[in-house]
Short mmCIF file of C-alpha atoms in Angstrom, two decimals:
data_model
loop_
_atom_site.label_atom_id
_atom_site.label_comp_id
_atom_site.label_asym_id
_atom_site.label_seq_id
_atom_site.Cartn_x
_atom_site.Cartn_y
_atom_site.Cartn_z
CA MET A 274 22.54 -157.69 -85.46
CA LYS A 275 20.21 -159.06 -82.86
CA LYS A 276 16.77 -159.62 -84.07
CA PHE A 277 13.51 -159.58 -82.11
CA LYS A 278 10.18 -161.37 -82.07
CA VAL A 279 7.51 -158.63 -82.49
CA ALA A 280 3.63 -158.87 -82.31
CA ILE A 281 1.14 -156.24 -83.44
CA LEU A 282 -2.11 -156.28 -81.46
CA GLY A 283 -4.80 -154.84 -83.68
CA ALA A 284 -2.90 -155.46 -86.88
CA THR A 285 -5.71 -155.14 -89.31
CA GLY A 286 -6.70 -151.65 -88.28
CA ALA A 287 -5.33 -148.42 -89.90
CA VAL A 288 -2.59 -147.89 -87.18
CA GLY A 289 -1.67 -151.61 -87.23
CA GLN A 290 -1.15 -151.61 -90.93
CA GLU A 291 0.78 -148.45 -90.67
CA MET A 292 3.01 -149.97 -88.03
CA MET A 293 3.93 -152.77 -90.59
CA LYS A 294 4.86 -150.17 -93.07
CA ILE A 295 7.06 -148.25 -90.60
CA LEU A 296 8.74 -151.38 -89.35
CA THR A 297 9.85 -152.11 -92.98
CA GLU A 298 10.76 -148.46 -93.76
CA ARG A 299 12.90 -148.20 -90.63
CA ASP A 300 14.40 -151.70 -91.09
CA PHE A 301 13.48 -152.72 -87.66
CA PRO A 302 15.39 -156.01 -86.73
CA ILE A 303 12.65 -158.69 -86.71
CA SER A 304 13.19 -162.40 -86.58
CA GLU A 305 9.35 -163.08 -86.35
CA LEU A 306 6.35 -160.94 -86.85
CA HIS A 307 2.98 -162.02 -85.48
CA LEU A 308 -0.20 -160.18 -86.52
CA LEU A 309 -2.83 -160.45 -83.99
CA ALA A 310 -6.57 -159.46 -84.29
CA SER A 311 -10.05 -160.49 -83.30
CA GLU A 312 -11.70 -163.64 -84.35
CA HIS A 313 -13.33 -162.36 -87.52
CA SER A 314 -9.83 -161.43 -88.94
CA VAL A 315 -8.17 -164.74 -88.14
CA GLY A 316 -6.63 -166.28 -91.36
CA LYS A 317 -6.55 -163.13 -93.18
CA ILE A 318 -3.29 -162.88 -95.28
CA MET A 319 -1.23 -159.75 -95.01
CA GLN A 320 1.98 -158.69 -96.67
CA PHE A 321 5.18 -157.92 -94.82
CA ARG A 322 8.57 -157.52 -96.51
CA GLY A 323 7.44 -159.56 -99.32
CA GLN A 324 6.00 -162.50 -97.27
CA ASP A 325 2.56 -163.57 -96.67
CA ILE A 326 1.65 -163.62 -92.95
CA ALA A 327 -1.68 -165.02 -91.67
CA VAL A 328 -3.46 -163.06 -88.90
CA GLU A 329 -3.61 -164.96 -85.58
CA LEU A 330 -6.14 -164.73 -82.85
CA ALA A 331 -5.22 -162.26 -80.16
CA CYS A 332 -5.27 -164.39 -76.89
CA ASP A 333 -3.10 -164.62 -73.80
CA GLU A 334 -1.01 -167.48 -75.36
CA ALA A 335 -0.21 -165.46 -78.40
CA PHE A 336 2.30 -163.36 -76.44
CA GLN A 337 4.57 -166.12 -75.30
CA GLY A 338 8.09 -165.74 -76.66
CA MET A 339 7.57 -162.10 -77.83
CA ASP A 340 10.07 -159.38 -77.14
CA ILE A 341 8.05 -156.39 -78.21
CA VAL A 342 4.18 -155.98 -78.65
CA LEU A 343 2.96 -152.99 -80.60
CA GLY A 344 -0.63 -152.10 -79.42
CA ALA A 345 -2.92 -150.77 -82.20
CA ALA A 346 -6.17 -151.73 -80.47
CA GLU A 347 -8.74 -149.91 -78.44
CA ASN A 348 -8.51 -149.22 -74.64
CA ASN A 349 -10.60 -152.34 -73.58
CA ILE A 350 -8.41 -154.63 -75.72
CA ALA A 351 -5.19 -153.02 -74.32
CA GLU A 352 -6.40 -153.42 -70.69
CA GLN A 353 -7.58 -156.99 -71.40
CA PHE A 354 -4.14 -158.19 -72.66
CA ALA A 355 -1.72 -156.08 -70.91
CA PRO A 356 -1.20 -158.45 -67.95
CA ALA A 357 -0.56 -161.46 -70.33
CA ILE A 358 1.91 -159.41 -72.26
CA VAL A 359 3.89 -158.27 -69.27
CA LYS A 360 3.74 -161.85 -67.72
CA ALA A 361 5.15 -163.27 -70.93
CA GLY A 362 8.17 -160.92 -70.64
CA ALA A 363 7.40 -158.66 -73.52
CA VAL A 364 7.44 -154.94 -73.57
CA PHE A 365 4.13 -153.45 -74.53
CA VAL A 366 4.20 -150.20 -76.49
CA ASP A 367 0.53 -149.19 -76.45
CA ASN A 368 -1.09 -146.78 -78.66
CA SER A 369 -4.37 -146.61 -76.78
CA SER A 370 -5.05 -144.16 -73.97
CA ALA A 371 -5.55 -146.84 -71.35
CA PHE A 372 -2.22 -146.43 -69.55
CA ARG A 373 -1.05 -142.92 -70.47
CA LEU A 374 -1.75 -141.29 -67.17
CA ASP A 375 -0.70 -144.22 -65.06
CA PRO A 376 2.12 -142.93 -62.92
CA ASN A 377 3.95 -146.33 -63.29
CA VAL A 378 3.81 -146.21 -67.08
CA PRO A 379 6.19 -143.89 -69.09
CA LEU A 380 4.51 -141.71 -71.76
CA VAL A 381 7.07 -141.04 -74.39
CA ILE A 382 7.81 -138.95 -77.38
CA PRO A 383 11.41 -140.02 -78.37
CA GLU A 384 12.41 -136.51 -79.54
CA ILE A 385 11.44 -135.17 -76.13
CA ASN A 386 11.77 -137.58 -73.32
CA PRO A 387 13.60 -140.73 -74.47
CA GLU A 388 15.07 -141.25 -71.05
CA ASP A 389 11.69 -142.05 -69.63
CA VAL A 390 11.59 -145.35 -71.55
CA LYS A 391 14.11 -146.87 -68.99
CA ASN A 392 11.57 -146.43 -66.18
CA HIS A 393 9.00 -148.88 -67.75
CA HIS A 394 7.75 -152.03 -65.92
CA GLY A 395 6.57 -153.84 -69.09
CA ILE A 396 4.23 -151.13 -70.46
CA ILE A 397 5.12 -147.86 -72.33
CA ALA A 398 2.33 -145.62 -73.56
CA ASN A 399 2.21 -143.81 -76.89
CA PRO A 400 0.72 -140.24 -76.43
CA ASN A 401 -2.30 -138.95 -78.15
CA CYS A 402 -1.72 -137.91 -81.90
CA THR A 403 -2.48 -134.23 -81.42
CA THR A 404 -0.35 -134.10 -78.37
CA ILE A 405 2.60 -135.57 -80.25
CA VAL A 406 2.19 -133.24 -83.18
CA SER A 407 1.91 -130.15 -80.92
CA LEU A 408 4.71 -130.96 -78.48
CA VAL A 409 7.31 -131.89 -81.17
CA ALA A 410 6.54 -128.41 -82.57
CA ILE A 411 7.05 -126.51 -79.38
CA ASN A 412 9.39 -128.51 -77.19
CA ALA A 413 12.50 -126.63 -78.38
CA LEU A 414 10.96 -123.52 -76.99
CA ASN A 415 10.54 -125.19 -73.53
CA GLN A 416 14.23 -126.03 -73.64
CA ASP A 417 14.99 -122.28 -73.83
CA SER A 418 12.42 -121.09 -71.29
CA PRO A 419 9.78 -123.26 -69.47
CA ILE A 420 6.33 -123.20 -71.10
CA GLU A 421 3.77 -122.02 -68.64
CA SER A 422 0.55 -122.23 -70.61
CA ILE A 423 -0.83 -123.23 -74.04
CA VAL A 424 -3.95 -122.18 -75.83
CA ALA A 425 -4.64 -124.58 -78.77
CA SER A 426 -7.13 -125.21 -81.45
CA SER A 427 -6.70 -128.43 -83.40
CA TYR A 428 -8.09 -129.06 -86.92
CA GLN A 429 -8.08 -132.97 -86.87
CA ALA A 430 -8.26 -135.00 -90.06
CA THR A 431 -11.05 -137.61 -90.68
CA SER A 432 -8.46 -140.43 -90.57
CA GLY A 433 -8.03 -139.72 -86.91
CA ALA A 434 -11.21 -141.56 -86.49
CA GLY A 435 -9.92 -144.69 -88.15
CA ALA A 436 -10.02 -146.09 -91.78
CA GLY A 437 -13.82 -145.38 -91.91
CA GLY A 438 -13.33 -141.66 -91.45
CA PRO A 439 -11.98 -140.76 -94.93
CA LYS A 440 -14.39 -143.22 -96.45
CA GLU A 441 -17.33 -141.45 -94.92
CA LEU A 442 -16.02 -138.09 -96.05
CA MET A 443 -15.57 -139.25 -99.71
CA GLN A 444 -18.96 -140.96 -99.65
CA GLU A 445 -20.73 -137.85 -98.42
CA VAL A 446 -19.00 -135.66 -101.11
CA GLU A 447 -20.27 -138.09 -103.69
CA ASP A 448 -23.76 -138.45 -102.22
CA LEU A 449 -24.05 -134.57 -102.11
CA ARG A 450 -22.88 -134.31 -105.74
CA VAL A 451 -25.67 -136.46 -106.95
CA GLY A 452 -28.29 -135.11 -104.56
CA LYS A 453 -28.52 -138.06 -102.17
CA LYS A 454 -29.25 -137.76 -98.63
CA VAL A 455 -26.20 -137.94 -96.21
CA GLU A 456 -26.32 -140.50 -93.58
CA PRO A 457 -23.26 -140.06 -91.04
CA LYS A 458 -22.17 -143.18 -89.28
CA VAL A 459 -18.55 -142.60 -88.19
CA PHE A 460 -19.11 -138.92 -87.25
CA GLN A 461 -21.99 -137.49 -85.28
CA TYR A 462 -22.87 -135.02 -88.07
CA GLN A 463 -22.13 -134.66 -91.81
CA ILE A 464 -18.36 -133.84 -92.16
CA ALA A 465 -18.27 -133.08 -95.88
CA TYR A 466 -18.20 -129.18 -96.16
CA ASN A 467 -18.56 -128.94 -92.44
CA VAL A 468 -16.50 -128.82 -89.18
CA ILE A 469 -17.55 -130.58 -85.89
CA PRO A 470 -16.26 -128.82 -82.70
CA GLN A 471 -16.34 -131.95 -80.61
CA ILE A 472 -13.96 -134.94 -80.43
CA GLY A 473 -14.52 -137.28 -77.46
CA GLY A 474 -17.13 -136.87 -74.80
CA GLU A 475 -17.28 -134.27 -72.06
CA GLN A 476 -14.65 -134.84 -69.43
CA PHE A 477 -14.01 -131.63 -67.43
CA GLU A 478 -16.02 -128.30 -67.19
CA GLY A 479 -17.20 -128.51 -70.87
CA TYR A 480 -13.89 -129.77 -72.22
CA THR A 481 -13.80 -133.06 -74.10
CA SER A 482 -11.58 -135.98 -73.44
CA GLU A 483 -9.57 -135.21 -76.50
CA GLU A 484 -9.07 -131.59 -75.33
CA MET A 485 -7.86 -132.56 -71.92
CA LYS A 486 -5.17 -134.84 -73.33
CA MET A 487 -3.01 -131.92 -74.42
CA GLN A 488 -2.72 -130.71 -70.78
CA ASN A 489 -2.65 -134.08 -68.93
CA GLU A 490 -0.24 -135.75 -71.22
CA GLY A 491 1.89 -132.56 -71.90
CA ARG A 492 2.55 -132.26 -68.26
CA LYS A 493 3.86 -135.74 -68.07
CA ILE A 494 5.88 -135.89 -71.12
CA MET A 495 7.56 -132.41 -70.73
CA HIS A 496 7.96 -132.88 -66.94
CA LEU A 497 5.91 -129.63 -66.46
CA PRO A 498 3.40 -130.48 -63.68
CA ASP A 499 2.02 -126.96 -63.45
CA LEU A 500 1.43 -126.68 -67.27
CA LYS A 501 -1.91 -125.05 -68.05
CA VAL A 502 -3.67 -125.84 -71.33
CA SER A 503 -6.89 -124.60 -72.91
CA CYS A 504 -7.67 -126.55 -75.93
CA THR A 505 -10.55 -126.83 -78.55
CA CYS A 506 -10.49 -129.90 -80.86
CA VAL A 507 -12.32 -129.72 -84.17
CA ARG A 508 -12.93 -132.43 -86.84
CA VAL A 509 -12.33 -131.00 -90.32
CA PRO A 510 -13.07 -132.40 -93.83
CA VAL A 511 -9.30 -133.34 -94.40
CA VAL A 512 -8.22 -136.82 -95.19
CA ARG A 513 -4.90 -136.95 -93.38
CA SER A 514 -2.62 -134.85 -91.12
CA HIS A 515 -3.78 -132.87 -88.08
CA SER A 516 -3.12 -129.13 -87.88
CA VAL A 517 -2.81 -127.14 -84.58
CA SER A 518 -2.81 -123.52 -83.84
CA ILE A 519 -0.95 -122.87 -80.63
CA VAL A 520 -0.33 -119.89 -78.41
CA VAL A 521 2.71 -120.59 -76.28
CA ARG A 522 3.43 -118.55 -73.20
CA THR A 523 6.88 -119.02 -71.68
CA LYS A 524 8.46 -117.94 -68.45
CA GLU A 525 10.93 -115.66 -70.17
CA LYS A 526 10.45 -113.81 -73.51
CA ILE A 527 11.52 -115.75 -76.59
CA THR A 528 11.77 -113.60 -79.68
CA VAL A 529 10.37 -114.70 -83.00
CA ALA A 530 13.79 -114.87 -84.53
CA ARG A 531 15.09 -117.14 -81.58
CA ALA A 532 11.93 -119.31 -81.82
CA LYS A 533 12.60 -119.92 -85.53
CA GLU A 534 16.20 -120.84 -84.79
CA LEU A 535 15.13 -123.23 -82.05
CA ILE A 536 12.43 -124.94 -84.13
CA ALA A 537 14.71 -125.16 -87.21
CA ASN A 538 17.14 -127.22 -85.13
CA ALA A 539 14.57 -129.24 -83.22
CA PRO A 540 14.58 -132.98 -83.77
CA GLY A 541 11.45 -134.14 -85.69
CA ALA A 542 10.50 -130.58 -86.66
CA LYS A 543 10.92 -128.61 -89.79
CA LEU A 544 10.63 -124.84 -90.03
CA VAL A 545 8.31 -123.88 -92.92
CA ASP A 546 7.64 -120.14 -92.38
CA ASP A 547 7.64 -117.59 -95.20
CA LEU A 548 4.34 -115.79 -95.27
CA LYS A 549 5.34 -113.30 -97.96
CA ASN A 550 5.84 -116.21 -100.42
CA LYS A 551 2.84 -118.12 -99.10
CA ILE A 552 4.91 -120.83 -97.50
CA TYR A 553 3.53 -122.54 -94.42
CA PRO A 554 2.59 -125.89 -93.08
CA MET A 555 -0.46 -127.61 -94.66
CA PRO A 556 -1.94 -131.09 -94.26
CA LEU A 557 -1.33 -131.99 -97.97
CA ASP A 558 2.38 -131.33 -97.53
CA THR A 559 2.78 -133.25 -94.28
CA SER A 560 0.89 -136.42 -95.05
CA ASP A 561 2.61 -139.71 -95.39
CA GLN A 562 5.82 -138.71 -93.66
CA ASP A 563 7.06 -138.25 -90.14
CA ILE A 564 8.24 -134.66 -89.65
CA VAL A 565 6.09 -132.00 -88.01
CA TYR A 566 6.04 -128.79 -90.04
CA VAL A 567 5.99 -125.56 -88.09
CA GLY A 568 5.35 -122.00 -89.32
CA ARG A 569 3.31 -118.81 -88.99
CA ILE A 570 5.63 -117.93 -85.96
CA ARG A 571 4.74 -114.48 -84.63
CA ASP A 572 4.34 -112.68 -81.34
CA ASP A 573 1.14 -113.07 -79.40
CA LEU A 574 -0.45 -109.62 -79.26
CA THR A 575 -2.17 -110.38 -75.90
CA SER A 576 0.91 -111.54 -73.97
CA ASP A 577 4.42 -110.14 -73.59
CA ASN A 578 5.88 -113.73 -73.41
CA GLY A 579 3.55 -115.34 -75.96
CA LEU A 580 4.18 -116.69 -79.42
CA ASN A 581 1.61 -117.81 -82.02
CA ILE A 582 2.62 -121.06 -83.92
CA TRP A 583 0.85 -123.21 -86.59
CA CYS A 584 1.88 -126.77 -87.08
CA CYS A 585 0.91 -129.84 -89.07
CA GLY A 586 1.77 -133.51 -88.85
CA ASP A 587 0.72 -136.89 -90.02
CA GLN A 588 -1.30 -138.30 -87.08
CA VAL A 589 -1.39 -141.86 -88.34
CA ARG A 590 2.39 -141.91 -88.73
CA LYS A 591 4.26 -139.70 -86.25
CA GLY A 592 1.11 -139.25 -84.20
CA ALA A 593 0.72 -142.94 -83.73
CA ALA A 594 2.60 -145.73 -85.75
CA THR A 595 6.01 -144.07 -86.13
CA ASN A 596 6.22 -142.84 -82.57
CA ALA A 597 5.44 -146.44 -81.41
CA VAL A 598 8.14 -147.96 -83.51
CA GLN A 599 10.61 -145.26 -82.35
CA ILE A 600 9.80 -146.21 -78.78
CA ALA A 601 10.43 -149.75 -79.61
CA GLU A 602 13.81 -148.85 -81.07
CA LEU A 603 14.75 -147.28 -77.73
CA VAL A 604 13.63 -150.40 -75.94
CA ILE A 605 15.65 -152.85 -77.89
CA GLN A 606 18.79 -150.88 -77.22
CA ASP A 607 18.64 -152.48 -73.65
CA LEU A 608 17.38 -155.94 -74.62
#
């Protein structure tokens, strides 16, 4: 089997470390792995497949000879190095939001639009984590009847804010237990025993940047240019796995029974729906794995063609690292 030279840009962060784990789990064919990060991480030793690998400085020269670069860094870093990555002849699978809405850059969820990978010009974007979890849950309905609108509320785990999110949650719980004053740093308010109804800054008519991603990215991924989405994103005191409550309105009526059948057979999704026996998707059950659990499927009482759906998925894995590696697996089919 042909093997490939792979680099991870932002290897020391939460998503970068998860990418290393996923590459091992999925037995990605690697001849060389280069771990790239900022100056202060250079020389740090990380483990990959039983070997010690020293972190290297992320610089233009570091991408020479690479076949695939997995991006796990912030927008400004992705934008800084994208030209050098493309010039070096590598394919940049980027997890930041820098290129997601660029018309020349495919935005891909492999279970939904794998064919779009072939349209790349050196860069392929990984969608937002909440978008990935939600669309994997509902895409099968779109195959049966086009989705016209979505009303969604997300319940997003602290790890969505990076490795510091869960640490802050745990520290606040401990501080409150012993009567100490809470001093939030990662989040704008105390997250322990609280929910914060803002993720991202205001972008459009009172909607935040995180909330607009579901509409803007969903239109591109599902090839639904007229899709309308109203979304509210909320940070909750959960360590891992995002949950989303979704009202889907389709062009033609889809019955609850048909929806369950479609979702049960959808790639990347698992039907977990038995209210009588208290069986439904929850963050604890969906963490540290790659399947999106879908349940609580019922008719929307405000719309004849609407369905209510609840889903949960690990946003660090399927919502970021795993999806990126899956894209890379599609890319190497043509290399």
